[in-house]
Structure formats: structure tokens, C-alpha cells
Short mmCIF file of C-alpha atoms and ligand atoms in Angstrom, two decimals:
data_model
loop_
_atom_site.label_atom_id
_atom_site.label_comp_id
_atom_site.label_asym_id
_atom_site.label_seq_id
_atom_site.Cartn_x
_atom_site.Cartn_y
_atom_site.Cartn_z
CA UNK A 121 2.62 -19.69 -2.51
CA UNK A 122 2.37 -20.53 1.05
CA UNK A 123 -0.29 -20.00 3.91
CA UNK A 124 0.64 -17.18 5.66
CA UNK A 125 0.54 -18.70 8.68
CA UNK A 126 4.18 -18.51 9.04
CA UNK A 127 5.32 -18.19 12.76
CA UNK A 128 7.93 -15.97 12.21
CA UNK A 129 7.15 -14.11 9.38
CA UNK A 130 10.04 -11.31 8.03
CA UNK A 131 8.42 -7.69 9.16
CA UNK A 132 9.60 -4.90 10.16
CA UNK A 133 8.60 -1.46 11.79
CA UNK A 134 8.53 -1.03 15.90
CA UNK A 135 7.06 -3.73 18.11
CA UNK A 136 3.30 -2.29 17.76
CA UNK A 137 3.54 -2.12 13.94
CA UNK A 138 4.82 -5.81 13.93
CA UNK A 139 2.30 -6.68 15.50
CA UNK A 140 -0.47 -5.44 13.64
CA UNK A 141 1.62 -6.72 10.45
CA UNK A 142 1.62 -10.02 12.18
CA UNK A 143 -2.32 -9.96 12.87
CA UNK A 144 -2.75 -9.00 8.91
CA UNK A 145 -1.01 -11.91 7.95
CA UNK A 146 -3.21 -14.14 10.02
CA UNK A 147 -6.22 -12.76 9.71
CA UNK A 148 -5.54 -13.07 5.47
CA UNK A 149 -4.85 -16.30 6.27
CA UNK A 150 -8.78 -16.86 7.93
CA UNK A 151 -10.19 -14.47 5.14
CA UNK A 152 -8.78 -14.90 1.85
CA UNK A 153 -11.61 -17.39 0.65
CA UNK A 154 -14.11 -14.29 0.98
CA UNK A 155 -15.03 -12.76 -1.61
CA UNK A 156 -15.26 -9.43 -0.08
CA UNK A 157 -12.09 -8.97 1.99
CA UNK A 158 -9.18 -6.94 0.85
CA UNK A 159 -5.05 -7.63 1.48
CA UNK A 160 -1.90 -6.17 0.45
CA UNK A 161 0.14 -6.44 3.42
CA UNK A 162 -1.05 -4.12 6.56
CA UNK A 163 -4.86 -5.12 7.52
CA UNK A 164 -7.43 -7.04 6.01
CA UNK A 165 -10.12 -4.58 4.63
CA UNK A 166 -13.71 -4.69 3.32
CA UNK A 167 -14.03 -3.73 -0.42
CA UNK A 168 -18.06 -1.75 0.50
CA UNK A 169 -19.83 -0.20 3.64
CA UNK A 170 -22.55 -2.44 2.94
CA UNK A 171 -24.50 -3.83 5.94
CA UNK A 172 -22.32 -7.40 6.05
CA UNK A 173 -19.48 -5.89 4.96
CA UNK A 174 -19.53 -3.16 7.66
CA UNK A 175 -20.49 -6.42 10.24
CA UNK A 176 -16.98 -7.73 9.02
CA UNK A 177 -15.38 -4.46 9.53
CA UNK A 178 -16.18 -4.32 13.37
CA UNK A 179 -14.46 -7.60 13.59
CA UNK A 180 -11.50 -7.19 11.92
CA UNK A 181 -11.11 -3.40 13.74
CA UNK A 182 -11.91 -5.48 16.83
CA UNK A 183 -9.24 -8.54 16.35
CA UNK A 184 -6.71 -6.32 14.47
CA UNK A 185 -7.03 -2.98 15.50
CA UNK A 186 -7.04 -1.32 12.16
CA UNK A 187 -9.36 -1.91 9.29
CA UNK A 188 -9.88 -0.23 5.95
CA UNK A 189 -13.24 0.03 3.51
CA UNK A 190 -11.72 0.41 -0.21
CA UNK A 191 -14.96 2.03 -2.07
CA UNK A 192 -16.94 4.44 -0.12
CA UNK A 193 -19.39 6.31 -2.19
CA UNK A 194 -19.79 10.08 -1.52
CA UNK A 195 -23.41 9.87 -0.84
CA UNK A 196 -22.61 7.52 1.75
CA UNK A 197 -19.63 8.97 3.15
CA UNK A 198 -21.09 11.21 6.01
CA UNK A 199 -23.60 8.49 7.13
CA UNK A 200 -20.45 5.99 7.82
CA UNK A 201 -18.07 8.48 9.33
CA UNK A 202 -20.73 9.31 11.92
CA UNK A 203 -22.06 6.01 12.69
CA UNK A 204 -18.43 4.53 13.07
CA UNK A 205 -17.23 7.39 15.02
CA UNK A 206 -20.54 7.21 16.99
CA UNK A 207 -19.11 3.56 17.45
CA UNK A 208 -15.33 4.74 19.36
CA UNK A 209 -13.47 4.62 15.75
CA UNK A 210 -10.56 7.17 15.10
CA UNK A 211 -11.01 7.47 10.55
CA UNK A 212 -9.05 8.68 8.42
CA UNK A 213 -9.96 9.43 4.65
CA UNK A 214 -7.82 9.13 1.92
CA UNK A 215 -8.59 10.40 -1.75
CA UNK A 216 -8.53 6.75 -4.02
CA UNK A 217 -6.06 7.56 -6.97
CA UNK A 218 -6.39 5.44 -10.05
CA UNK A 219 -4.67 3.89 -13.18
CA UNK A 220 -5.79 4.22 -16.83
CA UNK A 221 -5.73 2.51 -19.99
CA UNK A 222 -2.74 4.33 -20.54
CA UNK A 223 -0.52 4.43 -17.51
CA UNK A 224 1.75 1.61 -17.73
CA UNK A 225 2.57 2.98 -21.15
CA UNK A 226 3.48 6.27 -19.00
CA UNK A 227 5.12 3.62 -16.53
CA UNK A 228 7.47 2.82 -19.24
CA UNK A 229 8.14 6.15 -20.38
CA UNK A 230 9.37 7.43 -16.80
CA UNK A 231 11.61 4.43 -16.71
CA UNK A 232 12.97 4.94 -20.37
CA UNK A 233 13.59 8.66 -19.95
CA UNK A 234 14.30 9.67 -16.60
CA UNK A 235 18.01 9.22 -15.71
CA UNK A 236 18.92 7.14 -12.68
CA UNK A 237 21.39 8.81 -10.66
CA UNK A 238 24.71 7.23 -11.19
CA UNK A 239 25.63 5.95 -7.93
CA UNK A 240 22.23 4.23 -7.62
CA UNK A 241 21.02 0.72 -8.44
CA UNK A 242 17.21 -0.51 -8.31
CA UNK A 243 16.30 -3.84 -7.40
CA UNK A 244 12.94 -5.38 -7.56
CA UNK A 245 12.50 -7.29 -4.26
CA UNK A 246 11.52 -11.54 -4.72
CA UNK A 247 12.15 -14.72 -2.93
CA UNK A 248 15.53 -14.07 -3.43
CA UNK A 249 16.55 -10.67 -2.14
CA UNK A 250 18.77 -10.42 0.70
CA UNK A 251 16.84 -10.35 4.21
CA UNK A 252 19.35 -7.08 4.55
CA UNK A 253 18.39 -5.48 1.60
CA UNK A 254 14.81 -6.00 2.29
CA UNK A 255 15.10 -4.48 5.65
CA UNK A 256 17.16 -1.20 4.34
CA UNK A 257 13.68 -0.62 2.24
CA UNK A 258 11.92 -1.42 5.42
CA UNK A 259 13.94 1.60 7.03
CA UNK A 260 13.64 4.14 4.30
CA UNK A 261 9.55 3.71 4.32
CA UNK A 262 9.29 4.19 8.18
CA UNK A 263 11.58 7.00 7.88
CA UNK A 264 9.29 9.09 6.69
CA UNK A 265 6.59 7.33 8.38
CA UNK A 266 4.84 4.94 5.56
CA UNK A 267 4.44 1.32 7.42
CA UNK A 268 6.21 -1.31 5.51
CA UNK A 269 3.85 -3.92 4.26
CA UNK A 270 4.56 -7.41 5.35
CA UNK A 271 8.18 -9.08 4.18
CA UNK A 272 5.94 -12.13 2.08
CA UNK A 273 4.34 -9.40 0.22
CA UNK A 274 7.03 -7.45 -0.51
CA UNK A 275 8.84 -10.45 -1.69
CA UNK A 276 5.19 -11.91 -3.61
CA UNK A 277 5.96 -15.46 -1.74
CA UNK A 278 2.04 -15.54 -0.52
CA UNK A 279 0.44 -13.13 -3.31
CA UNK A 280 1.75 -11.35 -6.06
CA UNK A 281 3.19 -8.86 -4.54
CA UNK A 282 6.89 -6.84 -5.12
CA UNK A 283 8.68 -4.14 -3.12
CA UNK A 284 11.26 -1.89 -5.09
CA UNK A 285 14.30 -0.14 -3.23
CA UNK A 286 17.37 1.69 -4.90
CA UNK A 287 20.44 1.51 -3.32
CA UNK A 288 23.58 3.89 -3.14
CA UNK A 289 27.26 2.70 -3.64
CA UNK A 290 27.58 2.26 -0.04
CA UNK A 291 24.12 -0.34 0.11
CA UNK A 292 22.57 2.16 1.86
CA UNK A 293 18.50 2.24 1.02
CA UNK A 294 17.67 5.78 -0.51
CA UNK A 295 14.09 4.84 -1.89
CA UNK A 296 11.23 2.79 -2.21
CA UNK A 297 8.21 1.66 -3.70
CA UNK A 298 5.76 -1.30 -3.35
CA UNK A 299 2.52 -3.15 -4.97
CA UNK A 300 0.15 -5.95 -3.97
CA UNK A 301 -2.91 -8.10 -5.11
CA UNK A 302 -6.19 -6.62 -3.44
CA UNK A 303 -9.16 -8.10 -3.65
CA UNK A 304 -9.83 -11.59 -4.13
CA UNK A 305 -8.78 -13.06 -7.38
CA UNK A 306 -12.32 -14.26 -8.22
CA UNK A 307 -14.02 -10.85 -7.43
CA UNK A 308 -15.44 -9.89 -11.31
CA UNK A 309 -15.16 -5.80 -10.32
CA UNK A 310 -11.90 -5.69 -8.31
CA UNK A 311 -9.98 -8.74 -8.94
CA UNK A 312 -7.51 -7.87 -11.15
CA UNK A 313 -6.51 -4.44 -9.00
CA UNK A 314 -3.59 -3.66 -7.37
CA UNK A 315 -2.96 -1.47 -4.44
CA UNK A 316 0.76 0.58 -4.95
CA UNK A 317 2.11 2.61 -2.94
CA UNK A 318 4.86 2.83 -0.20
CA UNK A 319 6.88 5.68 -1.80
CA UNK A 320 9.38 7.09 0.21
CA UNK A 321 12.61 8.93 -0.78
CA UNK A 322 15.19 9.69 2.20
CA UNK A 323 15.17 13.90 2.33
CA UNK A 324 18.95 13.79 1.04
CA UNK A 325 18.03 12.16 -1.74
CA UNK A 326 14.65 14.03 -2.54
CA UNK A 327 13.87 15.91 -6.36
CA UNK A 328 16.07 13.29 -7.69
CA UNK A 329 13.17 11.54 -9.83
CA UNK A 330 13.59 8.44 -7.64
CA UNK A 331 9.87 8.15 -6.42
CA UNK A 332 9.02 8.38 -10.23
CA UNK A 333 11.38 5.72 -11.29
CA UNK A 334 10.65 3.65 -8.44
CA UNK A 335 7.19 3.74 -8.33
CA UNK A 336 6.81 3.10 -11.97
CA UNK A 337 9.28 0.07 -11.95
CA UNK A 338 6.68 -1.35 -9.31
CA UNK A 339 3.49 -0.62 -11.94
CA UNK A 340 5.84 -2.46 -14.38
CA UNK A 341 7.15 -5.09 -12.55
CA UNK A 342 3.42 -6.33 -11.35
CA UNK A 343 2.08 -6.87 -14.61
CA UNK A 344 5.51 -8.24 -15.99
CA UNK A 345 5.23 -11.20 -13.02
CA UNK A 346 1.79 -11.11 -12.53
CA UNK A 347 0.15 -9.82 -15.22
CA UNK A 348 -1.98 -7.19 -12.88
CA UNK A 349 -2.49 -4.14 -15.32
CA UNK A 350 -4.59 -1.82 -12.70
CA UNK A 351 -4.00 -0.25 -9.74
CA UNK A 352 -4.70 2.39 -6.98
CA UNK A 353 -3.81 4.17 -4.16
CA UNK A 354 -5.23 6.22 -1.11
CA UNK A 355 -3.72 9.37 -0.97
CA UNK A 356 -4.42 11.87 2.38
CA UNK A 357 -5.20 15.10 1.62
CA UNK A 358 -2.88 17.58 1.64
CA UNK A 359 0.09 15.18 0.63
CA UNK A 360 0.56 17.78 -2.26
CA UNK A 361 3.94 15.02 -3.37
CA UNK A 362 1.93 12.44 -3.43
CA UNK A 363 -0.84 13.71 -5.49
CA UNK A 364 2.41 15.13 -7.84
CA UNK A 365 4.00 12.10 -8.31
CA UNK A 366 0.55 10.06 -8.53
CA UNK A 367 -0.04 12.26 -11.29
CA UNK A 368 2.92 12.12 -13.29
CA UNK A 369 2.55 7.81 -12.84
CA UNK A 370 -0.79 8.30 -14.77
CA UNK A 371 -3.02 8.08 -11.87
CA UNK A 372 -6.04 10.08 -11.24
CA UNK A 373 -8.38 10.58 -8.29
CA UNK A 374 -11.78 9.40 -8.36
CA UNK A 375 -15.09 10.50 -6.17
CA UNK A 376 -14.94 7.67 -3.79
CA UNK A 377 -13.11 7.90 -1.03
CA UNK A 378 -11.16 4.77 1.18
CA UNK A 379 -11.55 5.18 4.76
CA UNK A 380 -9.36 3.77 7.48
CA UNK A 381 -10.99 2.67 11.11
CA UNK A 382 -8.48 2.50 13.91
CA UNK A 383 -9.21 1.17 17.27
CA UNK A 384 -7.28 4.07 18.82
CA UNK A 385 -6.27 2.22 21.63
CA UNK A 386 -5.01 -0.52 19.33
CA UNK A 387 -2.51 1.66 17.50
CA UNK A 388 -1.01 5.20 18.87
CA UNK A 389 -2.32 8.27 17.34
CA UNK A 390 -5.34 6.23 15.77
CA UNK A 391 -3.36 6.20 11.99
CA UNK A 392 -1.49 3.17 10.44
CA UNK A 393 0.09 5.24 8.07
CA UNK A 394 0.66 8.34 6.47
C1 COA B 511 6.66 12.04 -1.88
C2 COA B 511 8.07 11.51 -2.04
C3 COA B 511 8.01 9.99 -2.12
C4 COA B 511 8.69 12.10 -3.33
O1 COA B 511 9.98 11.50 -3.51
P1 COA B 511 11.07 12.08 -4.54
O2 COA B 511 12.00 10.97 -4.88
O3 COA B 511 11.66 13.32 -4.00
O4 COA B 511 10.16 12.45 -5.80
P2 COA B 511 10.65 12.68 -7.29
O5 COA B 511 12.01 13.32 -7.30
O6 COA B 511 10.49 11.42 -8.07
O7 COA B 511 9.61 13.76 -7.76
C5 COA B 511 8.44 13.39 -8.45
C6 COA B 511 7.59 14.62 -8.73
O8 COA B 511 7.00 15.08 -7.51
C7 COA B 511 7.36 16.41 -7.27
N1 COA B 511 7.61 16.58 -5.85
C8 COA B 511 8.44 15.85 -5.06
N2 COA B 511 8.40 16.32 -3.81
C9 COA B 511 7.52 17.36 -3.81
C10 COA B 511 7.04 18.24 -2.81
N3 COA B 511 7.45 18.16 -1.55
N4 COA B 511 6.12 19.16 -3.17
C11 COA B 511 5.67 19.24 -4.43
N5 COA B 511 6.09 18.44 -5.45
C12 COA B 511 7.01 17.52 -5.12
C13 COA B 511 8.62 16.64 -8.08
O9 COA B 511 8.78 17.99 -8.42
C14 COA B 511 8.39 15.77 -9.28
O10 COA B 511 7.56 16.36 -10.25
P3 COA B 511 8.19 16.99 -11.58
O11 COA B 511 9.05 15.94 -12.17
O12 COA B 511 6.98 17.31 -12.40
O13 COA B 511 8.96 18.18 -11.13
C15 COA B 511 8.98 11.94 -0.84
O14 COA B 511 8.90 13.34 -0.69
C16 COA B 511 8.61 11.30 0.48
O15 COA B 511 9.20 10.29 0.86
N6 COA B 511 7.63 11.88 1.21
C17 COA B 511 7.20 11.35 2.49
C18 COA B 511 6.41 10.04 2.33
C19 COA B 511 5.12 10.19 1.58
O16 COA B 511 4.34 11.10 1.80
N7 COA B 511 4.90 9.24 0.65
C20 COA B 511 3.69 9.20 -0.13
C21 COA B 511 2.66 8.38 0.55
S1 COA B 511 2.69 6.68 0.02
#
């Protein structure tokens, strides 16, 4: 895997969303020996608001605009919002949504019973995949406003990592789904998660079963490659589809939340993502 300090590196999204893409990928690049510090493609994170952790936080929001703490305990919750808010932050809380012991086994089932449509073909993205084809599921994500993660990622060239897009008989994207490494590999409590995520179904396309099928191909595909057998994601509330189909992937939501700190002058409307 290489260094991630590629200078031209294959991402996609507007000019602003490059960039901060861009400053993830370097910033992993300075980070990934610590122990603490979180990547799957967008910003490097902090796994705890603990007082170092929190001193790394201000840095990262500082160098790349966006930051994000993975395990906030509800106890704590109030005490960060207000003192990072107190600090200029725009945050953002998402709900953390977690595997079980038995969700790749309900991985498998979605992929063994649910029918694909017929004009549609699903491809599991790798050093291979077309540049084109990697772009279309690029373009389906931001069209319903998920950020792609960055192209070495999706392809698992730096980290294990895989992007999964279904395509209709004209090539045209219709879906998408993604997963990365998290934490670093040596971390005993959260090296062997994944983040997943990046679901997106073009509105033509919707209550077709495709986030489903997609999204579990990406659960199944990371531990077939990698071997990674848990994951999460950070669902906003309200996002009453995402919770659904988090649900139905075997996923549950636990206490802690995951906040997101934005340097709102970094990154219009202070949010990365939805
Ligand atoms: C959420 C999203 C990915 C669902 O895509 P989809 O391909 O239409 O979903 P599926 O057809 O696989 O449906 C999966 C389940 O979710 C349910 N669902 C889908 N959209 C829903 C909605 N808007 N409200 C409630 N339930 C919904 C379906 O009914 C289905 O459950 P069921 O099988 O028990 O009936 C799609 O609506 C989307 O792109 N939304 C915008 C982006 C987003 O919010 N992504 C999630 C954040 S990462």
C-alpha cells in the first residue's frame, strides 16, 4: 500500500470538497503512526474527547477544517458541545450505529435473497476499476449530498478500503456504498472496526432494495479482502432511511454519540456531509 502522499490523488466532489479530501489524505499520511487518530477517507478524527485527544482535535479542525471525535460518552456530551462551540466550532451529532455477532450472517442473507434488478450489475471497486466507473459512484453519492471518500480508499490501494456502485445497462451509476479501516491497526479496542457508509440510491431508482444489496456487499466484501468483521456508522437524526436500512444490515445504535467539528469558515454550511 502506498503513502498517501500522492500529488494527484483520484477525488472527486467540487473544488472545496477536494480539497478537504486532499488535506485528509495528507494529514493520514502525518498521523497514521498514532495510536489515537481515526481515517476512512474524509478527515482524520480522534477516537475520545480526552484532554490530548481534544488538543489533537483543535489541530486537525485548524489544518483541515473538519474534524470528527468517534466515541463521545453521554455524560460527557454537553460539556464538549459547549466548550467547542464556546471555541467558534459549528458540530454536528450523529447517532453511532453498530454491527453484531450476527450481521454479516444478515449481510449474506440480503445478498442471497433480495433480487437485483435485471438491468443492473454491482461491482466492488479495487485497483482495477475504471477511473470512469469510479467517478459515476463519485456522482451518485454527491447527488444526494454524501461526500465521496477519497479515490485510494475507495479502491483499498492505501488501507483496506472498497467502494461498491451498481450500474444500469447504459453504465450509468444508480447506487452506492462504501467501507474503510478506522482506527489504527494496533489499537486493542477499535482496531479491527470499520466505518461503512456512503449509501446513496439516485431517486429514480429508490425502493428498489439497492441500498440493502449494496451496502451489504460492502460488509461482505471487507471481511472477504480484509478480514474486518465489525463496523459502524454515524447516522444524523432524523435520517428515518438511514436508520431503516441500518437496521435491516444488522446494525444497531448505541448511547455514544460521534460528533463532527467544522471550522465553518473552512467548509460552507459548517457540515461535511449529510
Ligand atoms: C437512504 C437511501 C440510501 C435508501 O436507498 P434505497 O436504494 O431506496 O433503499 P432500499 O430500496 O434498499 O430500501 C431499504 C429499506 O429502507 C426503507 N426505506 C428506503 N427509503 C426510505 C424512506 N425514505 N423512508 C423510510 N424508509 C425507507 C425501505 O422501505 C427498505 O426497507 P424494507 O425493505 O423493510 O421495506 C436513499 O434514500 C438515499 O440515497 N438517501 C439520501 C442519502 C442518505 O441519506 N444516505 C444515508 C446516509 S450515509
Amino acid at each position: 500500500m502506498t503513502g498517501g502522499t500522492d500529488p494527484q490523488p483520484e477525488l472527486f466532489g467540487n473544488p472545496e470538497q477536494r480539497a478537504v479530501l486532499r488535506k485528509g489524505l495528507a494529514m493520514h499520511a502525518l498521523t497514521r503512526h498514532l495510536p489515537d487518530a481515526t481515517y476512512y477517507g474524509r478527515g482524520v478524527g480522534i477516537l475520545r474527547p480526552d484532554p490530548a485527544g481534544l488538543e489533537l482535535l483543535r489541530s486537525l479542525v485548524t489544518l483541515q477544517g473538519v474534524a470528527n471525535i468517534y466515541d463521545v460518552p453521554e455524560g460527557q456530551r454537553q460539556t464538549v458541545v459547549a466548550e467547542l462551540e464556546d471555541q467558534g466550532y459549528s458540530l454536528t451529532r450523529y447517532a453511532n450505529w453498530l454491527s453484531g455477532a450476527d450481521t454479516l450472517t444478515v449481510a449474506r442473507r440480503i445478498v442471497d435473497e433480495i433480487p437485483l434488478p435485471e438491468d443492473v450489475t454491482v461491482t466492488v471497486t479495487d485497483a482495477g476499476t475504471a477511473h470512469t466507473t469510479l467517478a459515476g459512484l463519485a456522482d451518485v453519492s454527491l447527488s444526494v449530498g454524501v461526500m465521496p471518500i477519497a479515490g485510494p480508499i475507495l479502491r483499498g490501494t492505501l488501507k483496506p478500503g472498497v467502494g461498491v456502485v451498481a450500474l444500469d445497462r447504459d453504465g450509468r451509476a444508480v447506487s452506492c456504498a462504501a467501507a474503510a479501516s478506522f482506527a489504527h491497526p494496533g489499537n486493542t479496542e477499535f482496531g479491527g472496526l470499520a466505518w461503512w457508509g456512503m449509501l446513496a440510491t439516485r431517486s429514480d431508482r429508490g425502493g428498489q432494495g439497492l441500498a440493502l444489496i449494496l451496502g451489504a456487499t460492502a460488509m461482505l466484501a471487507m471481511a472477504e479482502r480484509f478480514g474486518v468483521t465489525r463496523f459502524f456508522t454515524g447516522v444524523q437524526q432524523g435520517n428515518i432511511a438511514s436508520e431503516k436500512v441500518c437496521g435491516r444490515c444488522g446494525l444497531a445504535p448505541v448511547e455514544n454519540a460521534i460528533l463532527t467539528v467544522v471550522d465553518a469558515s473552512a467548509l460552507e454550511g459548517g457540515k461535511l456531509t449529510k
